CSV table of C-alpha atoms and ligand atoms in Angstrom, one decimal:
chain,number,residue,atom,x,y,z
A,1306,MET,CA,24.7,-4.5,-2.4
A,1307,SER,CA,25.8,-8.2,-2.7
A,1308,LEU,CA,25.8,-9.6,-6.0
A,1309,LYS,CA,25.8,-13.3,-4.8
A,1310,PHE,CA,22.4,-13.5,-6.4
A,1311,HIS,CA,23.7,-13.3,-9.8
A,1312,LEU,CA,25.1,-16.7,-9.3
A,1313,ILE,CA,21.6,-18.2,-9.4
A,1314,ILE,CA,20.1,-16.3,-12.6
A,1315,ASN,CA,20.6,-18.5,-15.5
A,1316,LYS,CA,23.8,-16.9,-17.3
A,1317,THR,CA,22.9,-17.9,-20.8
A,1318,LEU,CA,20.1,-15.3,-20.4
A,1319,LYS,CA,19.9,-11.4,-20.4
A,1320,LEU,CA,18.2,-10.0,-17.6
A,1321,LYS,CA,14.4,-9.7,-18.3
A,1322,ILE,CA,12.6,-7.8,-15.6
A,1323,LEU,CA,8.8,-7.8,-15.1
A,1324,ILE,CA,7.0,-5.8,-12.6
A,1325,CYS,CA,3.7,-6.9,-11.6
A,1326,PHE,CA,1.2,-5.6,-9.2
A,1327,GLY,CA,-2.8,-5.3,-8.9
A,1328,THR,CA,-4.1,-3.0,-6.4
A,1329,ARG,CA,-3.8,0.7,-5.3
A,1330,PRO,CA,-1.1,0.5,-2.6
A,1331,GLU,CA,1.1,-1.8,-4.9
A,1332,ALA,CA,0.9,0.4,-7.6
A,1333,ILE,CA,1.7,3.4,-5.5
A,1334,LYS,CA,4.6,1.8,-4.0
A,1335,MET,CA,6.2,0.3,-7.3
A,1336,ALA,CA,5.6,3.4,-9.3
A,1337,PRO,CA,8.8,5.0,-8.1
A,1338,ILE,CA,10.6,1.7,-9.0
A,1339,CYS,CA,9.3,1.9,-12.6
A,1340,LEU,CA,10.0,5.6,-12.9
A,1341,ALA,CA,13.6,4.8,-11.8
A,1342,LEU,CA,14.1,2.0,-14.2
A,1343,LYS,CA,13.0,4.3,-16.8
A,1344,LYS,CA,15.1,7.0,-15.8
A,1345,GLU,CA,18.3,4.8,-16.0
A,1346,ASN,CA,17.1,3.1,-19.2
A,1347,ILE,CA,16.9,-0.4,-17.6
A,1348,PRO,CA,14.2,-2.3,-19.8
A,1349,PHE,CA,11.4,-3.7,-18.1
A,1350,LYS,CA,7.8,-4.9,-18.7
A,1351,LEU,CA,4.9,-4.1,-16.9
A,1352,CYS,CA,1.9,-6.3,-15.8
A,1353,VAL,CA,-1.1,-5.1,-14.0
A,1354,THR,CA,-3.1,-8.2,-12.6
A,1355,ALA,CA,-6.0,-5.4,-12.0
A,1356,GLN,CA,-7.1,-7.0,-9.0
A,1357,HIS,CA,-8.2,-3.4,-8.3
A,1358,ARG,CA,-9.6,-1.5,-11.4
A,1359,GLU,CA,-10.7,2.2,-10.7
A,1360,MET,CA,-8.3,2.6,-7.6
A,1361,LEU,CA,-5.2,0.8,-9.7
A,1362,ASP,CA,-6.2,3.2,-13.0
A,1363,GLN,CA,-5.9,6.5,-10.8
A,1364,VAL,CA,-2.5,5.7,-9.9
A,1365,LEU,CA,-1.2,4.4,-13.1
A,1366,SER,CA,-2.6,7.7,-14.9
A,1367,PHE,CA,-1.1,10.1,-12.0
A,1368,PHE,CA,2.4,8.4,-12.5
A,1369,ASP,CA,2.0,8.0,-16.5
A,1370,LEU,CA,2.4,4.1,-16.2
A,1371,VAL,CA,1.1,2.2,-19.4
A,1372,PRO,CA,1.1,-1.6,-18.6
A,1373,ASP,CA,2.5,-4.1,-21.4
A,1374,TYR,CA,-0.1,-6.5,-20.0
A,1375,ASP,CA,-3.2,-5.8,-18.3
A,1376,LEU,CA,-4.9,-9.1,-16.8
A,1377,ASN,CA,-8.2,-7.5,-15.9
A,1378,VAL,CA,-9.1,-10.0,-13.2
A,1379,MET,CA,-11.1,-7.7,-10.9
A,1380,GLN,CA,-15.0,-8.8,-10.5
A,1381,PRO,CA,-17.5,-7.5,-8.1
A,1382,ASN,CA,-17.1,-8.6,-4.9
A,1383,GLN,CA,-14.7,-11.2,-5.8
A,1384,SER,CA,-14.0,-14.1,-3.7
A,1385,LEU,CA,-10.5,-14.7,-2.8
A,1386,ASN,CA,-10.3,-18.2,-4.5
A,1387,MET,CA,-11.7,-17.1,-7.6
A,1388,LEU,CA,-9.3,-14.1,-7.7
A,1389,SER,CA,-6.6,-16.3,-7.1
A,1390,SER,CA,-7.2,-18.7,-9.7
A,1391,ARG,CA,-8.0,-16.2,-12.1
A,1392,ILE,CA,-4.5,-14.5,-11.5
A,1393,LEU,CA,-2.6,-17.9,-11.8
A,1394,SER,CA,-4.2,-18.8,-15.1
A,1395,GLU,CA,-3.5,-15.3,-16.5
A,1396,MET,CA,0.1,-15.2,-15.2
A,1397,ASP,CA,0.6,-18.5,-17.0
A,1398,LYS,CA,-0.2,-17.1,-20.4
A,1399,ILE,CA,2.3,-14.4,-19.8
A,1400,PHE,CA,5.0,-16.7,-18.9
A,1401,GLU,CA,4.1,-18.9,-21.8
A,1402,LYS,CA,4.4,-15.8,-24.4
A,1403,GLU,CA,7.4,-14.1,-23.0
A,1404,SER,CA,10.5,-15.6,-20.7
A,1405,PHE,CA,11.2,-13.5,-17.7
A,1406,ASN,CA,14.2,-14.2,-15.5
A,1407,ILE,CA,13.2,-12.0,-12.5
A,1408,VAL,CA,9.9,-10.8,-11.2
A,1409,LEU,CA,9.2,-7.8,-8.8
A,1410,VAL,CA,6.1,-8.2,-6.5
A,1411,HIS,CA,5.2,-6.1,-3.7
A,1412,GLY,CA,3.9,-6.5,-0.3
A,1413,ASP,CA,1.0,-8.9,0.8
A,1414,THR,CA,-2.0,-9.1,-1.7
A,1415,THR,CA,-3.4,-11.7,-3.3
A,1416,THR,CA,-1.7,-10.5,-6.4
A,1417,SER,CA,1.6,-10.7,-4.7
A,1418,ALA,CA,1.2,-14.2,-3.6
A,1419,LEU,CA,-0.2,-15.6,-6.9
A,1420,VAL,CA,2.1,-13.9,-9.0
A,1421,ALA,CA,5.0,-15.0,-6.9
A,1422,LEU,CA,3.9,-18.7,-7.0
A,1423,SER,CA,2.9,-18.5,-10.8
A,1424,ALA,CA,6.7,-17.4,-11.4
A,1425,PHE,CA,8.0,-20.1,-9.2
A,1426,HIS,CA,6.0,-22.5,-11.1
A,1427,ARG,CA,8.0,-21.2,-14.4
A,1428,ASN,CA,11.2,-21.0,-13.0
A,1429,CYS,CA,11.6,-17.4,-12.8
A,1430,LYS,CA,13.4,-15.8,-10.0
A,1431,VAL,CA,11.1,-13.3,-7.8
A,1432,ALA,CA,12.3,-10.4,-5.8
A,1433,HIS,CA,10.0,-9.1,-2.9
A,1434,VAL,CA,9.8,-5.6,-2.3
A,1435,GLU,CA,8.3,-4.7,1.4
A,1436,ALA,CA,9.5,-8.2,2.1
A,1437,GLY,CA,9.6,-9.0,6.0
A,1438,LEU,CA,6.5,-7.5,7.6
A,1439,ARG,CA,4.9,-9.8,10.3
A,1440,THR,CA,2.3,-9.9,12.7
A,1441,TYR,CA,2.8,-13.8,13.1
A,1442,ASN,CA,-1.1,-14.0,13.3
A,1443,LYS,CA,-2.4,-15.4,10.2
A,1444,LEU,CA,-6.0,-14.0,10.9
A,1445,SER,CA,-4.6,-10.3,11.3
A,1446,PRO,CA,-4.3,-9.1,8.8
A,1447,PHE,CA,-6.4,-11.6,6.8
A,1448,PRO,CA,-5.3,-13.0,4.3
A,1449,GLU,CA,-2.2,-10.7,4.1
A,1450,GLU,CA,0.1,-11.9,6.7
A,1451,LEU,CA,-0.1,-15.3,5.0
A,1452,ASN,CA,0.2,-14.0,1.7
A,1453,ARG,CA,3.4,-12.2,2.6
A,1454,GLN,CA,4.8,-15.3,4.4
A,1455,LEU,CA,4.2,-17.5,1.0
A,1456,THR,CA,5.7,-14.5,-1.0
A,1457,GLY,CA,8.6,-14.6,1.4
A,1458,ARG,CA,9.3,-18.3,1.1
A,1459,ILE,CA,9.1,-18.1,-2.7
A,1460,ALA,CA,11.3,-15.1,-3.1
A,1461,ASP,CA,14.9,-15.2,-4.1
A,1462,ILE,CA,15.6,-11.5,-3.2
A,1463,HIS,CA,14.0,-9.7,-0.3
A,1464,PHE,CA,13.8,-5.6,-0.1
A,1465,SER,CA,12.9,-5.0,3.5
A,1466,PRO,CA,11.5,-1.6,4.3
A,1467,THR,CA,13.1,-1.5,7.8
A,1468,LYS,CA,15.8,-3.3,9.7
A,1469,LYS,CA,12.9,-4.7,11.7
A,1470,ALA,CA,11.5,-6.5,8.9
A,1471,ALA,CA,14.8,-7.7,7.6
A,1472,GLN,CA,15.4,-9.5,11.0
A,1473,ASN,CA,12.1,-11.0,10.9
A,1474,LEU,CA,13.5,-12.6,7.6
A,1475,LEU,CA,17.0,-13.7,9.2
A,1476,ASN,CA,15.1,-15.2,12.0
A,1477,GLU,CA,13.1,-17.4,9.4
A,1478,ASN,CA,16.6,-18.4,8.1
A,1479,VAL,CA,16.3,-16.5,5.2
A,1480,GLU,CA,20.4,-15.9,3.9
A,1481,GLU,CA,21.6,-12.6,4.7
A,1482,SER,CA,23.0,-12.1,1.4
A,1483,ARG,CA,19.4,-12.3,-0.1
A,1484,VAL,CA,18.0,-9.5,2.1
A,1485,PHE,CA,18.5,-5.8,1.7
A,1486,VAL,CA,17.0,-2.9,3.9
A,1487,THR,CA,16.0,-0.3,1.5
A,1488,GLY,CA,13.3,1.8,3.3
A,1489,ASN,CA,9.8,2.0,1.9
A,1490,THR,CA,9.0,3.0,-1.6
A,1491,VAL,CA,5.8,4.6,-0.3
A,1492,ILE,CA,8.0,7.4,1.1
A,1493,ASP,CA,9.6,7.8,-2.5
A,1494,ALA,CA,5.8,8.1,-4.0
A,1495,LEU,CA,4.9,10.6,-1.2
A,1496,PHE,CA,8.2,13.0,-2.1
A,1497,ILE,CA,7.6,12.6,-6.0
A,1498,THR,CA,3.9,13.6,-5.3
A,1499,LEU,CA,4.6,16.6,-2.9
A,1500,ASN,CA,7.2,17.8,-5.2
A,1501,ARG,CA,4.5,17.9,-8.0
A,1502,ILE,CA,2.0,19.7,-5.7
A,1503,ASP,CA,4.8,22.4,-4.7
A,1504,ASN,CA,5.3,23.1,-8.2
A,1505,GLY,CA,1.8,23.7,-8.8
A,1506,TYR,CA,0.3,20.4,-9.6
A,1507,THR,CA,-3.7,20.5,-8.8
A,1508,ASN,CA,-6.6,18.9,-10.1
A,1509,ASN,CA,-10.5,19.0,-10.0
A,1510,ALA,CA,-10.7,16.9,-7.0
A,1511,ILE,CA,-8.4,18.9,-5.0
A,1512,ASP,CA,-10.5,22.5,-6.2
A,1513,HIS,CA,-13.4,20.6,-5.2
A,1514,LEU,CA,-12.4,19.7,-1.7
A,1515,LYS,CA,-11.4,23.4,-1.1
A,1516,THR,CA,-14.7,24.5,-1.9
A,1517,THR,CA,-16.8,21.9,0.2
A,1518,ILE,CA,-14.5,21.4,3.4
A,1519,ASP,CA,-14.3,24.0,5.9
A,1520,PHE,CA,-10.6,23.9,6.4
A,1521,SER,CA,-10.7,26.4,9.3
A,1522,LYS,CA,-12.2,23.3,11.3
A,1523,LYS,CA,-10.0,20.4,12.8
A,1524,ILE,CA,-10.1,18.0,9.8
A,1525,VAL,CA,-10.7,14.3,10.7
A,1526,LEU,CA,-9.7,11.9,7.9
A,1527,VAL,CA,-11.1,8.3,8.0
A,1528,THR,CA,-10.1,5.4,5.6
A,1529,GLY,CA,-11.0,1.7,6.0
A,1530,HIS,CA,-11.1,-1.6,4.3
A,1531,ARG,CA,-9.6,-4.6,6.3
A,1532,ARG,CA,-11.4,-7.9,5.7
A,1533,GLU,CA,-11.2,-8.6,9.5
A,1534,SER,CA,-13.1,-5.9,10.4
A,1535,PHE,CA,-16.4,-6.4,8.0
A,1536,GLY,CA,-19.3,-6.5,10.2
A,1537,VAL,CA,-18.8,-5.4,13.8
A,1538,GLY,CA,-15.7,-3.6,13.4
A,1539,PHE,CA,-17.2,-1.2,10.7
A,1540,GLU,CA,-20.3,-0.7,12.7
A,1541,ASN,CA,-17.9,0.3,15.7
A,1542,LEU,CA,-15.9,2.5,13.5
A,1543,CYS,CA,-19.0,4.0,12.3
A,1544,ASP,CA,-20.4,4.7,15.8
A,1545,SER,CA,-17.0,6.3,16.6
A,1546,ILE,CA,-17.5,8.6,13.6
A,1547,LEU,CA,-21.1,9.5,14.5
A,1548,GLU,CA,-19.7,10.4,18.1
A,1549,LEU,CA,-17.0,12.9,16.9
A,1550,SER,CA,-19.3,14.5,14.5
A,1551,LYS,CA,-21.3,15.9,17.1
A,1552,LYS,CA,-18.7,18.5,17.8
A,1553,GLU,CA,-19.4,21.2,15.1
A,1554,ALA,CA,-15.8,22.3,15.1
A,1555,ILE,CA,-14.8,19.0,13.5
A,1556,GLU,CA,-15.1,18.0,9.7
A,1557,ILE,CA,-14.7,14.4,8.9
A,1558,VAL,CA,-13.8,13.4,5.4
A,1559,TYR,CA,-14.1,9.8,4.4
A,1560,PRO,CA,-12.8,8.7,0.9
A,1561,VAL,CA,-15.0,5.4,1.1
A,1562,HIS,CA,-12.8,2.3,-0.4
A,1563,LEU,CA,-15.0,0.6,-3.3
A,1564,ASN,CA,-15.4,-2.8,-1.4
A,1565,PRO,CA,-19.0,-3.4,-1.3
A,1566,ASN,CA,-18.5,-4.7,2.1
A,1567,VAL,CA,-17.4,-1.2,3.1
A,1568,GLN,CA,-19.7,0.9,0.8
A,1569,ASP,CA,-22.7,-0.8,2.4
A,1570,ILE,CA,-22.4,-0.2,6.1
A,1571,VAL,CA,-20.7,3.2,5.6
A,1572,TYR,CA,-23.2,4.9,3.3
A,1573,ASN,CA,-26.1,3.3,5.4
A,1574,ARG,CA,-24.8,4.4,8.7
A,1575,LEU,CA,-23.1,7.9,7.8
A,1576,SER,CA,-24.8,9.3,4.7
A,1577,VAL,CA,-26.9,12.0,6.3
A,1578,VAL,CA,-24.7,13.8,8.9
A,1579,LYS,CA,-23.7,17.2,7.7
A,1580,ASN,CA,-20.2,17.4,8.9
A,1581,ILE,CA,-19.3,13.8,7.8
A,1582,TYR,CA,-18.3,14.1,3.7
A,1583,LEU,CA,-18.4,10.6,2.3
A,1584,ILE,CA,-16.7,10.8,-1.1
A,1585,ALA,CA,-15.1,8.5,-3.8
A,1586,PRO,CA,-11.7,6.8,-3.4
A,1587,LEU,CA,-9.4,10.1,-4.2
A,1588,ASP,CA,-6.6,9.8,-6.6
A,1589,TYR,CA,-3.3,9.8,-5.1
A,1590,PRO,CA,-2.1,13.4,-5.2
A,1591,SER,CA,-5.7,14.5,-3.9
A,1592,PHE,CA,-5.6,12.2,-1.2
A,1593,VAL,CA,-1.7,13.2,-0.2
A,1594,TRP,CA,-3.2,16.8,-0.4
A,1595,LEU,CA,-5.8,16.0,2.0
A,1596,MET,CA,-3.7,14.1,4.4
A,1597,SER,CA,-1.1,16.9,4.5
A,1598,ARG,CA,-4.3,19.1,5.8
A,1599,ALA,CA,-5.4,16.6,8.4
A,1600,ASN,CA,-5.1,17.0,12.3
A,1601,VAL,CA,-5.5,13.3,12.7
A,1602,ILE,CA,-6.2,10.3,10.7
A,1603,ILE,CA,-8.2,7.2,11.6
A,1604,SER,CA,-7.2,4.3,9.4
A,1605,ASP,CA,-6.4,0.5,8.9
A,1606,SER,CA,-4.4,1.2,6.3
A,1607,GLY,CA,-0.6,0.0,6.1
A,1608,GLY,CA,0.4,2.8,3.5
A,1609,ILE,CA,-1.0,5.5,5.4
A,1610,GLN,CA,0.7,4.6,8.6
A,1611,GLU,CA,4.0,4.9,6.7
A,1612,GLU,CA,3.3,8.1,4.7
A,1613,ALA,CA,1.6,10.1,7.7
A,1614,PRO,CA,4.8,10.6,9.8
A,1615,SER,CA,6.3,12.5,6.8
A,1616,LEU,CA,3.2,14.8,7.0
A,1617,ASN,CA,3.5,15.2,10.7
A,1618,VAL,CA,-0.1,13.8,11.2
A,1619,PRO,CA,-0.8,11.4,13.9
A,1620,VAL,CA,-2.5,8.0,12.9
A,1621,LEU,CA,-5.3,6.2,15.0
A,1622,VAL,CA,-5.0,2.6,13.6
A,1623,THR,CA,-8.4,0.7,13.8
A,1624,ARG,CA,-6.9,-2.7,13.8
A,1625,GLU,CA,-5.9,-5.3,17.0
A,1626,THR,CA,-2.3,-5.9,15.5
A,1627,THR,CA,0.1,-4.1,13.3
A,1628,GLU,CA,3.2,-5.2,11.5
A,1629,ARG,CA,4.3,-1.4,11.5
A,1630,ASP,CA,5.2,-1.1,15.0
A,1631,GLU,CA,7.9,1.2,14.4
A,1632,GLY,CA,5.4,3.9,14.0
A,1633,ILE,CA,3.5,2.9,17.1
A,1634,LYS,CA,7.1,3.0,19.2
A,1635,ALA,CA,7.8,6.2,17.9
A,1636,LYS,CA,4.4,7.5,18.9
A,1637,CYS,CA,3.5,8.4,15.1
A,1638,SER,CA,0.6,6.0,15.2
A,1639,PHE,CA,-1.6,4.6,17.9
A,1640,LEU,CA,-3.3,1.2,17.9
A,1641,VAL,CA,-6.7,1.5,19.1
A,1642,GLY,CA,-8.5,-1.5,17.4
A,1643,THR,CA,-12.2,-1.2,16.4
A,1644,ASN,CA,-13.6,-0.1,20.0
A,1645,SER,CA,-15.6,3.0,19.4
A,1646,LYS,CA,-14.9,4.4,22.8
A,1647,LYS,CA,-11.1,4.2,22.3
A,1648,ILE,CA,-11.2,5.5,18.9
A,1649,VAL,CA,-13.2,8.5,20.3
A,1650,LYS,CA,-11.0,9.2,23.3
A,1651,LYS,CA,-7.8,9.0,21.6
A,1652,ALA,CA,-9.1,11.3,18.5
A,1653,TYR,CA,-10.3,14.2,21.0
A,1654,GLU,CA,-6.9,13.8,23.1
A,1655,ILE,CA,-5.1,14.5,19.6
A,1656,LEU,CA,-7.5,17.1,18.6
A,1657,ASP,CA,-7.8,19.0,22.0
A,1658,ASN,CA,-3.8,19.0,22.5
A,1659,ASN,CA,-3.0,19.7,18.8
A,1660,THR,CA,-0.7,16.8,18.7
A,1661,SER,CA,1.3,16.6,15.6
A,1662,VAL,CA,4.1,14.2,14.8
A,1663,LYS,CA,7.8,15.9,14.6
A,1664,LEU,CA,10.2,12.7,14.3
A,1665,LYS,CA,12.2,11.5,11.3
A,1666,ASN,CA,10.1,9.0,9.4
A,1667,PRO,CA,10.9,5.3,10.4
A,1668,TYR,CA,9.6,3.8,7.3
A,1669,GLY,CA,12.0,5.8,4.8
A,1670,ASP,CA,13.7,8.6,3.3
A,1671,GLY,CA,12.6,8.7,-0.3
A,1672,LYS,CA,15.6,6.8,-1.6
A,1673,ALA,CA,14.2,3.3,-1.5
A,1674,SER,CA,13.6,2.8,-5.3
A,1675,LYS,CA,16.7,4.1,-6.1
A,1676,LYS,CA,18.4,1.3,-3.9
A,1677,ILE,CA,16.4,-1.2,-5.5
A,1678,VAL,CA,17.2,0.1,-9.0
A,1679,LYS,CA,20.9,0.1,-8.5
A,1680,PHE,CA,20.7,-3.4,-7.3
A,1681,LEU,CA,18.9,-4.4,-10.7
A,1682,ASN,CA,21.5,-2.4,-12.8
A,1683,ASP,CA,24.4,-4.3,-11.0
A,1684,LEU,CA,22.7,-7.3,-11.7
A,1685,LYS,CA,22.2,-6.6,-15.2
A,1686,ASN,CA,25.9,-5.8,-15.6
A,1687,SER,CA,26.9,-8.8,-13.9
A,1688,ILE,CA,25.5,-11.3,-16.4
B,1314,UD1,C1,-7.1,-5.4,-1.5
B,1314,UD1,C2,-6.1,-6.4,-0.6
B,1314,UD1,C3,-5.5,-5.9,0.6
B,1314,UD1,C4,-4.9,-4.3,0.3
B,1314,UD1,C5,-6.2,-3.4,-0.3
B,1314,UD1,C6,-5.9,-2.2,-0.8
B,1314,UD1,C7,-6.2,-8.8,-1.0
B,1314,UD1,C8,-6.7,-10.1,-0.4
B,1314,UD1,N1,-6.6,-7.7,-0.2
B,1314,UD1,O1,-8.1,-5.5,-0.4
B,1314,UD1,O2,-4.5,-6.5,0.9
B,1314,UD1,O3,-4.6,-3.7,1.5
B,1314,UD1,O4,-6.7,-4.1,-1.7
B,1314,UD1,O5,-7.0,-1.6,-1.0
B,1314,UD1,O6,-5.6,-8.8,-1.9
B,1314,UD1,N2,-13.2,-2.8,-5.8
B,1314,UD1,C9,-13.8,-1.9,-7.0
B,1314,UD1,N3,-12.7,-1.1,-7.8
B,1314,UD1,C10,-11.6,-1.3,-7.2
B,1314,UD1,C11,-11.2,-2.0,-6.1
B,1314,UD1,C12,-12.1,-2.6,-5.4
B,1314,UD1,O7,-15.0,-1.9,-7.4
B,1314,UD1,O8,-10.7,-0.2,-7.7
B,1314,UD1,C13,-14.3,-3.5,-5.3
B,1314,UD1,C14,-14.7,-4.9,-5.9
B,1314,UD1,O9,-16.1,-5.3,-5.9
B,1314,UD1,C15,-13.7,-6.0,-5.5
B,1314,UD1,C16,-13.7,-5.9,-4.2
B,1314,UD1,O10,-13.6,-4.2,-4.2
B,1314,UD1,O11,-14.2,-7.3,-5.9
B,1314,UD1,C17,-12.5,-6.0,-3.4
B,1314,UD1,O12,-11.2,-5.9,-3.8
B,1314,UD1,P1,-10.2,-6.8,-3.3
B,1314,UD1,O13,-8.9,-6.5,-4.3
B,1314,UD1,O14,-10.6,-8.3,-3.4
B,1314,UD1,O15,-9.8,-6.3,-1.9
B,1314,UD1,P2,-9.7,-5.2,-1.1
B,1314,UD1,O16,-10.6,-5.1,0.2
B,1314,UD1,O17,-9.7,-4.1,-2.2
B,1315,UDP,N1,-5.1,6.4,-1.0
B,1315,UDP,C1,-5.3,7.1,-1.9
B,1315,UDP,N2,-6.8,7.4,-2.1
B,1315,UDP,C2,-7.3,7.3,-1.1
B,1315,UDP,C3,-7.1,6.7,0.1
B,1315,UDP,C4,-5.9,6.1,0.2
B,1315,UDP,O1,-4.6,7.3,-3.1
B,1315,UDP,O2,-8.7,7.7,-1.2
B,1315,UDP,C5,-3.4,6.0,-0.6
B,1315,UDP,C6,-2.8,6.0,0.6
B,1315,UDP,O3,-2.2,7.6,0.3
B,1315,UDP,C7,-1.8,5.0,0.5
B,1315,UDP,C8,-2.3,3.8,-0.2
B,1315,UDP,O4,-3.6,4.7,-0.9
B,1315,UDP,O5,-0.7,5.3,-0.3
B,1315,UDP,C9,-2.9,3.1,1.0
B,1315,UDP,O6,-4.3,2.2,0.2
B,1315,UDP,P1,-5.1,1.2,1.2
B,1315,UDP,O7,-5.1,1.6,2.2
B,1315,UDP,O8,-6.1,0.8,0.2
B,1315,UDP,O9,-4.1,-0.2,1.1
B,1315,UDP,P2,-3.0,-0.7,2.3
B,1315,UDP,O10,-2.0,0.4,2.3
B,1315,UDP,O11,-3.5,-0.6,3.7
B,1315,UDP,O12,-2.7,-2.2,1.8
């Protein structure tokens, strides 16, 4: 990797790395980097905004990560502005207390954008992991498209998961020497987890799933949380799940996101149907275990679109747009929007034909965190 970047680090300082994230998917995708830094004995500090609480803590615990700073900002049904202001003011206290010269942020959450902004205000360089994803529609996903564009404008270094994401940045006139294609670290997290499961890891949640779900039936796994789908979109999703549940040969498992805008509607509409299992968000290894047993996944999740091809499971993407069209092109995933008829038709097609994905995962090979850590190590040694 080019080391031109070292020229813009203040040479009088030692490299002081801060890793910062706040939500479940960021934690899953940053954990492999933290583990690889530890393995290489490269010092760093970990700060969690805790934009998520329970869903974040599940991940920290599985990957054995103990934050140096926990901003504990989550509030029930938080507004984006209040969340943003809490992150900005709490991050300022961290930068006041300790000087870092590079902070790694991930993806497109409010945490990523506001931590990047707070670092910029404090003259700290920003490295953006999962850089360059774009729909160029600032309302879809909302507010994530703008979050990642803002983070991209602030960032000094961009670790892009795919060539397409890197090209988006080059098209936006980001200097080529600052963009590195690494693959997505979520595949590293997935492989670490599968390896532990293969080596005997289990837990109560997995044991419980084994005894409650009839795995001799076809398994439909559902998740959903996008703000742009609150209201009508989620009503339509519930309609489609109710329709699918009419077939007795199907079991539908739905770990429901803790956002109250999701919880209220999903529990109201889907609670009493016998082959629909509404459950709390699963810890990461249990969710990976369940994904690997699913016949189809219906989801608006970014991370799941990336992981599922490695588990051979097709994904129906319940969104109008996706920044992850590598999977759509490779026919690993199918963009169905929130039209209930379309969801049901495509789900039946996959279940009836036993469709499974047998392609190289377009999102990564499990080596992304190694590449990112090599970059940081080279940078450390060069100043
Ligand atoms: C956030 C991210 C989204 C990401 C998603 C992953 C933003 C704007 N959104 O959306 O990009 O895809 O996380 O899941 O950054 N809650 C809990 N406990 C938890 C987590 C959430 O109770 O552990 C509830 C709280 O009431 C919270 C609400 O969910 O206020 C919303 O959380 P928030 O992080 O604002 O939005 P998400 O919909 O989770
Ligand atoms: N996931 C999990 N438990 C669940 C549902 C999802 O651990 O009950 C994992 C999933 O494997 C993926 C990540 O959480 O790695 C995706 O998070 P989410 O869908 O909340 O966010 P997004 O990826 O859309 O930003």
